[in-house]
mmCIF file of N, CA and C in Angstrom:
data_model
loop_
_atom_site.group_PDB
_atom_site.id
_atom_site.type_symbol
_atom_site.label_atom_id
_atom_site.label_comp_id
_atom_site.label_asym_id
_atom_site.label_seq_id
_atom_site.Cartn_x
_atom_site.Cartn_y
_atom_site.Cartn_z
ATOM 1 N N UNK A 1 102.655 98.324 105.832
ATOM 2 C CA UNK A 1 102.690 99.619 106.503
ATOM 3 C C UNK A 1 103.902 100.404 105.998
ATOM 4 N N UNK A 2 103.693 101.633 105.533
ATOM 5 C CA UNK A 2 104.819 102.416 105.012
ATOM 6 C C UNK A 2 105.773 102.847 106.131
ATOM 7 N N UNK A 3 107.030 102.902 105.781
ATOM 8 C CA UNK A 3 108.029 103.342 106.762
ATOM 9 C C UNK A 3 108.001 104.853 106.935
ATOM 10 N N UNK A 4 107.680 105.588 105.880
ATOM 11 C CA UNK A 4 107.625 107.042 105.932
ATOM 12 C C UNK A 4 106.215 107.473 106.296
ATOM 13 N N UNK A 5 106.120 108.329 107.305
ATOM 14 C CA UNK A 5 104.828 108.823 107.769
ATOM 15 C C UNK A 5 104.789 110.325 107.544
ATOM 16 N N UNK A 6 103.716 110.801 106.926
ATOM 17 C CA UNK A 6 103.524 112.238 106.690
ATOM 18 C C UNK A 6 102.221 112.671 107.349
ATOM 19 N N UNK A 7 102.260 113.857 107.922
ATOM 20 C CA UNK A 7 101.053 114.380 108.556
ATOM 21 C C UNK A 7 101.045 115.899 108.437
ATOM 22 N N UNK A 8 99.847 116.449 108.204
ATOM 23 C CA UNK A 8 99.683 117.896 108.078
ATOM 24 C C UNK A 8 98.644 118.343 109.097
ATOM 25 N N UNK A 9 98.994 119.376 109.853
ATOM 26 C CA UNK A 9 98.060 119.943 110.830
ATOM 27 C C UNK A 9 98.126 121.460 110.757
ATOM 28 N N UNK A 10 97.019 122.087 111.073
ATOM 29 C CA UNK A 10 96.950 123.545 111.093
ATOM 30 C C UNK A 10 96.727 123.998 112.525
ATOM 31 N N UNK A 11 97.492 125.012 112.934
ATOM 32 C CA UNK A 11 97.414 125.556 114.281
ATOM 33 C C UNK A 11 97.011 127.020 114.212
ATOM 34 N N UNK A 12 96.173 127.431 115.126
ATOM 35 C CA UNK A 12 95.703 128.820 115.142
ATOM 36 C C UNK A 12 96.666 129.695 115.949
ATOM 37 N N UNK A 13 97.906 129.706 115.481
ATOM 38 C CA UNK A 13 98.970 130.508 116.086
ATOM 39 C C UNK A 13 99.822 131.078 114.957
ATOM 40 N N UNK A 14 100.482 132.223 115.192
ATOM 41 C CA UNK A 14 101.377 132.754 114.159
ATOM 42 C C UNK A 14 102.585 131.835 113.941
ATOM 43 N N UNK A 15 103.196 131.956 112.791
ATOM 44 C CA UNK A 15 104.311 131.081 112.408
ATOM 45 C C UNK A 15 105.470 131.157 113.392
ATOM 46 N N UNK A 16 105.755 132.330 113.936
ATOM 47 C CA UNK A 16 106.893 132.443 114.871
ATOM 48 C C UNK A 16 106.658 131.609 116.125
ATOM 49 N N UNK A 17 105.425 131.604 116.624
ATOM 50 C CA UNK A 17 105.119 130.808 117.819
ATOM 51 C C UNK A 17 105.200 129.316 117.513
ATOM 52 N N UNK A 18 104.715 128.908 116.350
ATOM 53 C CA UNK A 18 104.769 127.493 115.973
ATOM 54 C C UNK A 18 106.220 127.076 115.752
ATOM 55 N N UNK A 19 107.028 127.953 115.181
ATOM 56 C CA UNK A 19 108.451 127.671 114.950
ATOM 57 C C UNK A 19 109.158 127.411 116.284
ATOM 58 N N UNK A 20 108.934 128.289 117.250
ATOM 59 C CA UNK A 20 109.558 128.106 118.571
ATOM 60 C C UNK A 20 109.063 126.825 119.239
ATOM 61 N N UNK A 21 107.777 126.527 119.093
ATOM 62 C CA UNK A 21 107.213 125.308 119.677
ATOM 63 C C UNK A 21 107.800 124.059 119.018
ATOM 64 N N UNK A 22 108.033 124.111 117.710
ATOM 65 C CA UNK A 22 108.635 122.967 117.004
ATOM 66 C C UNK A 22 110.069 122.742 117.481
ATOM 67 N N UNK A 23 110.827 123.814 117.660
ATOM 68 C CA UNK A 23 112.186 123.683 118.179
ATOM 69 C C UNK A 23 112.167 123.090 119.593
ATOM 70 N N UNK A 24 111.244 123.568 120.419
ATOM 71 C CA UNK A 24 111.133 123.061 121.784
ATOM 72 C C UNK A 24 110.686 121.601 121.794
ATOM 73 N N UNK A 25 109.827 121.224 120.854
ATOM 74 C CA UNK A 25 109.369 119.833 120.770
ATOM 75 C C UNK A 25 110.527 118.901 120.432
ATOM 76 N N UNK A 26 111.386 119.309 119.512
ATOM 77 C CA UNK A 26 112.553 118.491 119.153
ATOM 78 C C UNK A 26 113.465 118.346 120.369
ATOM 79 N N UNK A 27 113.725 119.450 121.047
ATOM 80 C CA UNK A 27 114.578 119.394 122.240
ATOM 81 C C UNK A 27 113.935 118.539 123.334
ATOM 82 N N UNK A 28 112.629 118.664 123.507
ATOM 83 C CA UNK A 28 111.923 117.897 124.523
ATOM 84 C C UNK A 28 111.923 116.402 124.264
ATOM 85 N N UNK A 29 112.061 116.027 122.998
ATOM 86 C CA UNK A 29 112.114 114.612 122.628
ATOM 87 C C UNK A 29 113.553 114.111 122.489
ATOM 88 N N UNK A 30 114.503 114.895 122.990
ATOM 89 C CA UNK A 30 115.919 114.527 122.991
ATOM 90 C C UNK A 30 116.485 114.388 121.584
ATOM 91 N N UNK A 31 115.925 115.161 120.649
ATOM 92 C CA UNK A 31 116.394 115.120 119.271
ATOM 93 C C UNK A 31 117.547 116.076 119.032
ATOM 94 N N UNK A 32 118.191 115.905 117.888
ATOM 95 C CA UNK A 32 119.286 116.759 117.467
ATOM 96 C C UNK A 32 118.872 117.480 116.205
ATOM 97 N N UNK A 33 118.939 118.805 116.217
ATOM 98 C CA UNK A 33 118.608 119.589 115.030
ATOM 99 C C UNK A 33 119.770 119.481 114.056
ATOM 100 N N UNK A 34 119.476 119.038 112.837
ATOM 101 C CA UNK A 34 120.492 118.908 111.795
ATOM 102 C C UNK A 34 120.578 120.163 110.947
ATOM 103 N N UNK A 35 119.430 120.759 110.653
ATOM 104 C CA UNK A 35 119.382 121.973 109.844
ATOM 105 C C UNK A 35 118.087 122.701 110.167
ATOM 106 N N UNK A 36 118.152 124.014 110.118
ATOM 107 C CA UNK A 36 116.948 124.810 110.336
ATOM 108 C C UNK A 36 117.073 126.127 109.602
ATOM 109 N N UNK A 37 115.943 126.605 109.114
ATOM 110 C CA UNK A 37 115.897 127.878 108.427
ATOM 111 C C UNK A 37 114.572 128.531 108.793
ATOM 112 N N UNK A 38 114.619 129.484 109.714
ATOM 113 C CA UNK A 38 113.398 130.128 110.189
ATOM 114 C C UNK A 38 112.718 130.901 109.069
ATOM 115 N N UNK A 39 113.478 131.500 108.179
ATOM 116 C CA UNK A 39 112.907 132.267 107.081
ATOM 117 C C UNK A 39 112.096 131.416 106.123
ATOM 118 N N UNK A 40 112.561 130.211 105.877
ATOM 119 C CA UNK A 40 111.846 129.292 104.989
ATOM 120 C C UNK A 40 110.883 128.389 105.746
ATOM 121 N N UNK A 41 111.000 128.380 107.064
ATOM 122 C CA UNK A 41 110.114 127.561 107.887
ATOM 123 C C UNK A 41 110.426 126.083 107.821
ATOM 124 N N UNK A 42 111.701 125.745 107.675
ATOM 125 C CA UNK A 42 112.087 124.337 107.596
ATOM 126 C C UNK A 42 112.934 123.948 108.802
ATOM 127 N N UNK A 43 112.729 122.729 109.244
ATOM 128 C CA UNK A 43 113.462 122.180 110.377
ATOM 129 C C UNK A 43 113.720 120.710 110.086
ATOM 130 N N UNK A 44 114.951 120.285 110.308
ATOM 131 C CA UNK A 44 115.340 118.895 110.088
ATOM 132 C C UNK A 44 116.022 118.406 111.360
ATOM 133 N N UNK A 45 115.600 117.240 111.852
ATOM 134 C CA UNK A 45 116.151 116.713 113.107
ATOM 135 C C UNK A 45 116.224 115.201 113.047
ATOM 136 N N UNK A 46 117.035 114.643 113.940
ATOM 137 C CA UNK A 46 117.067 113.189 114.079
ATOM 138 C C UNK A 46 116.912 112.844 115.544
ATOM 139 N N UNK A 47 116.375 111.641 115.769
ATOM 140 C CA UNK A 47 116.109 111.174 117.120
ATOM 141 C C UNK A 47 116.793 109.834 117.342
ATOM 142 N N UNK A 48 117.256 109.588 118.572
ATOM 143 C CA UNK A 48 117.910 108.305 118.879
ATOM 144 C C UNK A 48 116.890 107.172 118.998
ATOM 145 N N UNK A 49 117.403 105.971 119.219
ATOM 146 C CA UNK A 49 116.543 104.796 119.395
ATOM 147 C C UNK A 49 115.733 104.871 120.682
ATOM 148 N N UNK A 50 116.246 105.589 121.658
ATOM 149 C CA UNK A 50 115.613 105.670 122.969
ATOM 150 C C UNK A 50 115.210 107.128 123.224
ATOM 151 N N UNK A 51 113.912 107.327 123.493
ATOM 152 C CA UNK A 51 113.406 108.664 123.805
ATOM 153 C C UNK A 51 112.706 108.582 125.152
ATOM 154 N N UNK A 52 113.159 109.398 126.097
ATOM 155 C CA UNK A 52 112.614 109.423 127.457
ATOM 156 C C UNK A 52 112.595 108.031 128.085
ATOM 157 N N UNK A 53 113.648 107.269 127.847
ATOM 158 C CA UNK A 53 113.781 105.959 128.459
ATOM 159 C C UNK A 53 113.025 104.839 127.756
ATOM 160 N N UNK A 54 112.214 105.177 126.766
ATOM 161 C CA UNK A 54 111.468 104.149 126.033
ATOM 162 C C UNK A 54 112.270 103.756 124.791
ATOM 163 N N UNK A 55 112.594 102.493 124.695
ATOM 164 C CA UNK A 55 113.352 101.995 123.557
ATOM 165 C C UNK A 55 112.399 101.776 122.390
ATOM 166 N N UNK A 56 112.617 102.530 121.321
ATOM 167 C CA UNK A 56 111.776 102.418 120.130
ATOM 168 C C UNK A 56 112.336 101.406 119.141
ATOM 169 N N UNK A 57 113.643 101.244 119.129
ATOM 170 C CA UNK A 57 114.265 100.260 118.256
ATOM 171 C C UNK A 57 114.884 100.820 116.998
ATOM 172 N N UNK A 58 114.429 101.975 116.527
ATOM 173 C CA UNK A 58 115.001 102.599 115.323
ATOM 174 C C UNK A 58 115.290 104.063 115.594
ATOM 175 N N UNK A 59 116.350 104.548 114.974
ATOM 176 C CA UNK A 59 116.593 105.984 114.932
ATOM 177 C C UNK A 59 115.605 106.560 113.920
ATOM 178 N N UNK A 60 115.242 107.816 114.085
ATOM 179 C CA UNK A 60 114.301 108.410 113.139
ATOM 180 C C UNK A 60 114.753 109.796 112.698
ATOM 181 N N UNK A 61 114.254 110.188 111.561
ATOM 182 C CA UNK A 61 114.558 111.477 110.945
ATOM 183 C C UNK A 61 113.254 112.240 110.795
ATOM 184 N N UNK A 62 113.268 113.522 111.127
ATOM 185 C CA UNK A 62 112.080 114.364 111.056
ATOM 186 C C UNK A 62 112.351 115.546 110.138
ATOM 187 N N UNK A 63 111.428 115.794 109.227
ATOM 188 C CA UNK A 63 111.438 116.989 108.391
ATOM 189 C C UNK A 63 110.166 117.759 108.686
ATOM 190 N N UNK A 64 110.291 119.058 108.937
ATOM 191 C CA UNK A 64 109.133 119.900 109.227
ATOM 192 C C UNK A 64 109.154 121.082 108.276
ATOM 193 N N UNK A 65 107.988 121.391 107.706
ATOM 194 C CA UNK A 65 107.822 122.562 106.840
ATOM 195 C C UNK A 65 106.640 123.366 107.367
ATOM 196 N N UNK A 66 106.883 124.624 107.711
ATOM 197 C CA UNK A 66 105.818 125.507 108.173
ATOM 198 C C UNK A 66 105.406 126.429 107.034
ATOM 199 N N UNK A 67 104.112 126.690 106.944
ATOM 200 C CA UNK A 67 103.624 127.694 105.999
ATOM 201 C C UNK A 67 102.488 128.435 106.673
ATOM 202 N N UNK A 68 102.553 129.749 106.608
ATOM 203 C CA UNK A 68 101.565 130.569 107.290
ATOM 204 C C UNK A 68 100.366 130.760 106.372
ATOM 205 N N UNK A 69 99.207 130.251 106.790
ATOM 206 C CA UNK A 69 97.976 130.408 106.019
ATOM 207 C C UNK A 69 97.454 131.841 106.133
ATOM 208 N N UNK A 70 97.309 132.296 107.359
ATOM 209 C CA UNK A 70 96.905 133.670 107.658
ATOM 210 C C UNK A 70 97.811 134.147 108.780
ATOM 211 N N UNK A 71 97.584 135.358 109.252
ATOM 212 C CA UNK A 71 98.429 135.852 110.343
ATOM 213 C C UNK A 71 98.233 135.047 111.622
ATOM 214 N N UNK A 72 97.064 134.428 111.759
ATOM 215 C CA UNK A 72 96.773 133.691 112.988
ATOM 216 C C UNK A 72 96.725 132.182 112.785
ATOM 217 N N UNK A 73 97.068 131.688 111.604
ATOM 218 C CA UNK A 73 97.017 130.238 111.355
ATOM 219 C C UNK A 73 98.271 129.792 110.615
ATOM 220 N N UNK A 74 98.852 128.695 111.087
ATOM 221 C CA UNK A 74 100.066 128.155 110.494
ATOM 222 C C UNK A 74 99.880 126.672 110.225
ATOM 223 N N UNK A 75 100.246 126.260 109.034
ATOM 224 C CA UNK A 75 100.161 124.851 108.659
ATOM 225 C C UNK A 75 101.521 124.196 108.884
ATOM 226 N N UNK A 76 101.508 123.010 109.484
ATOM 227 C CA UNK A 76 102.731 122.251 109.748
ATOM 228 C C UNK A 76 102.646 120.943 108.978
ATOM 229 N N UNK A 77 103.607 120.729 108.087
ATOM 230 C CA UNK A 77 103.722 119.465 107.362
ATOM 231 C C UNK A 77 104.955 118.759 107.911
ATOM 232 N N UNK A 78 104.762 117.564 108.450
ATOM 233 C CA UNK A 78 105.864 116.810 109.055
ATOM 234 C C UNK A 78 106.001 115.463 108.373
ATOM 235 N N UNK A 79 107.241 115.022 108.253
ATOM 236 C CA UNK A 79 107.551 113.710 107.673
ATOM 237 C C UNK A 79 108.568 113.032 108.580
ATOM 238 N N UNK A 80 108.302 111.780 108.930
ATOM 239 C CA UNK A 80 109.208 111.008 109.787
ATOM 240 C C UNK A 80 109.485 109.677 109.112
ATOM 241 N N UNK A 81 110.773 109.283 109.111
ATOM 242 C CA UNK A 81 111.142 107.965 108.585
ATOM 243 C C UNK A 81 112.316 107.411 109.386
ATOM 244 N N UNK A 82 112.459 106.077 109.406
ATOM 245 C CA UNK A 82 113.533 105.448 110.185
ATOM 246 C C UNK A 82 114.888 105.583 109.485
ATOM 247 N N UNK A 83 115.934 105.557 110.299
ATOM 248 C CA UNK A 83 117.312 105.645 109.804
ATOM 249 C C UNK A 83 118.088 104.392 110.178
ATOM 250 N N UNK A 84 119.075 104.056 109.340
ATOM 251 C CA UNK A 84 119.978 102.970 109.711
ATOM 252 C C UNK A 84 121.063 103.515 110.634
ATOM 253 N N UNK A 85 122.001 102.678 111.000
ATOM 254 C CA UNK A 85 123.027 103.052 111.981
ATOM 255 C C UNK A 85 123.941 104.184 111.523
ATOM 256 N N UNK A 86 124.070 104.386 110.210
ATOM 257 C CA UNK A 86 124.945 105.467 109.743
ATOM 258 C C UNK A 86 124.156 106.658 109.187
ATOM 259 N N UNK A 87 122.858 106.686 109.467
ATOM 260 C CA UNK A 87 122.063 107.864 109.146
ATOM 261 C C UNK A 87 121.376 107.875 107.799
ATOM 262 N N UNK A 88 121.354 106.742 107.099
ATOM 263 C CA UNK A 88 120.655 106.681 105.817
ATOM 264 C C UNK A 88 119.218 106.238 106.037
ATOM 265 N N UNK A 89 118.343 106.619 105.109
ATOM 266 C CA UNK A 89 116.941 106.224 105.194
ATOM 267 C C UNK A 89 116.835 104.707 105.138
ATOM 268 N N UNK A 90 116.137 104.138 106.108
ATOM 269 C CA UNK A 90 115.977 102.693 106.202
ATOM 270 C C UNK A 90 114.853 102.266 105.263
ATOM 271 N N UNK A 91 115.173 101.388 104.327
ATOM 272 C CA UNK A 91 114.211 100.970 103.312
ATOM 273 C C UNK A 91 113.553 99.624 103.641
ATOM 274 N N UNK A 92 114.147 98.842 104.525
ATOM 275 C CA UNK A 92 113.575 97.557 104.922
ATOM 276 C C UNK A 92 114.075 97.228 106.321
ATOM 277 N N UNK A 93 113.362 96.351 107.009
ATOM 278 C CA UNK A 93 113.793 95.910 108.332
ATOM 279 C C UNK A 93 113.470 96.867 109.467
ATOM 280 N N UNK A 94 112.655 97.869 109.201
ATOM 281 C CA UNK A 94 112.296 98.815 110.264
ATOM 282 C C UNK A 94 111.243 98.201 111.183
ATOM 283 N N UNK A 95 111.219 98.658 112.406
ATOM 284 C CA UNK A 95 110.229 98.176 113.361
ATOM 285 C C UNK A 95 108.890 98.868 113.122
ATOM 286 N N UNK A 96 107.854 98.118 113.248
ATOM 287 C CA UNK A 96 106.506 98.607 112.975
ATOM 288 C C UNK A 96 106.101 99.702 113.964
ATOM 289 N N UNK A 97 105.607 100.805 113.445
ATOM 290 C CA UNK A 97 105.028 101.848 114.272
ATOM 291 C C UNK A 97 105.971 102.882 114.846
ATOM 292 N N UNK A 98 107.271 102.724 114.666
ATOM 293 C CA UNK A 98 108.220 103.671 115.265
ATOM 294 C C UNK A 98 108.053 105.076 114.676
ATOM 295 N N UNK A 99 108.020 105.248 113.346
ATOM 296 C CA UNK A 99 107.836 106.601 112.813
ATOM 297 C C UNK A 99 106.520 107.247 113.270
ATOM 298 N N UNK A 100 105.447 106.469 113.321
ATOM 299 C CA UNK A 100 104.162 107.025 113.761
ATOM 300 C C UNK A 100 104.216 107.434 115.226
ATOM 301 N N UNK A 101 104.911 106.666 116.055
ATOM 302 C CA UNK A 101 105.066 107.016 117.469
ATOM 303 C C UNK A 101 105.812 108.333 117.615
ATOM 304 N N UNK A 102 106.912 108.489 116.882
ATOM 305 C CA UNK A 102 107.688 109.734 116.942
ATOM 306 C C UNK A 102 106.838 110.900 116.436
ATOM 307 N N UNK A 103 106.074 110.689 115.378
ATOM 308 C CA UNK A 103 105.192 111.738 114.853
ATOM 309 C C UNK A 103 104.166 112.155 115.905
ATOM 310 N N UNK A 104 103.527 111.181 116.537
ATOM 311 C CA UNK A 104 102.532 111.494 117.570
ATOM 312 C C UNK A 104 103.154 112.272 118.723
ATOM 313 N N UNK A 105 104.326 111.843 119.164
ATOM 314 C CA UNK A 105 105.003 112.533 120.259
ATOM 315 C C UNK A 105 105.413 113.940 119.858
ATOM 316 N N UNK A 106 105.891 114.115 118.617
ATOM 317 C CA UNK A 106 106.291 115.442 118.153
ATOM 318 C C UNK A 106 105.099 116.394 118.202
ATOM 319 N N UNK A 107 103.971 115.984 117.643
ATOM 320 C CA UNK A 107 102.810 116.872 117.636
ATOM 321 C C UNK A 107 102.264 117.094 119.045
ATOM 322 N N UNK A 108 102.341 116.100 119.908
ATOM 323 C CA UNK A 108 101.903 116.284 121.297
ATOM 324 C C UNK A 108 102.777 117.322 122.003
ATOM 325 N N UNK A 109 104.086 117.241 121.799
ATOM 326 C CA UNK A 109 104.995 118.223 122.394
ATOM 327 C C UNK A 109 104.768 119.604 121.789
ATOM 328 N N UNK A 110 104.578 119.677 120.479
ATOM 329 C CA UNK A 110 104.343 120.953 119.811
ATOM 330 C C UNK A 110 103.084 121.606 120.372
ATOM 331 N N UNK A 111 102.005 120.850 120.482
ATOM 332 C CA UNK A 111 100.754 121.392 121.033
ATOM 333 C C UNK A 111 100.925 121.817 122.485
ATOM 334 N N UNK A 112 101.676 121.059 123.250
ATOM 335 C CA UNK A 112 101.927 121.415 124.651
ATOM 336 C C UNK A 112 102.651 122.757 124.738
ATOM 337 N N UNK A 113 103.682 122.928 123.921
ATOM 338 C CA UNK A 113 104.451 124.178 123.963
ATOM 339 C C UNK A 113 103.632 125.353 123.452
ATOM 340 N N UNK A 114 102.728 125.125 122.514
ATOM 341 C CA UNK A 114 101.863 126.210 122.042
ATOM 342 C C UNK A 114 100.856 126.614 123.117
ATOM 343 N N UNK A 115 100.328 125.645 123.838
ATOM 344 C CA UNK A 115 99.323 125.969 124.861
ATOM 345 C C UNK A 115 99.944 126.568 126.120
ATOM 346 N N UNK A 116 101.213 126.237 126.397
ATOM 347 C CA UNK A 116 101.844 126.749 127.602
ATOM 348 C C UNK A 116 102.635 128.027 127.345
ATOM 349 N N UNK A 117 102.858 128.347 126.090
ATOM 350 C CA UNK A 117 103.715 129.496 125.792
ATOM 351 C C UNK A 117 102.967 130.625 125.280
#
């Protein structure tokens, strides 16, 4: 099972709404934004080992790239991978399923914020 998980989804919302929802999703998952550029549609964040009281076992890193397909559709490309204790990409010894869990939660939060906002 690969440690790095990539997923692409398209949302029928303008890029600005998806951008705000992605920021809210990171905050909702107790993540820390490392870098963001709204003009380029990029967001970089990291998450602790414990999210909402659930111990995942690994810290994770999230990269998000937004691209607007049309005025009403935005594509989101996300990549999640585990980190070691000092913030480097973990190449071995990662716990199974942690990046996929964070990816699923990120998209669930993003969809929630799009539907409620």
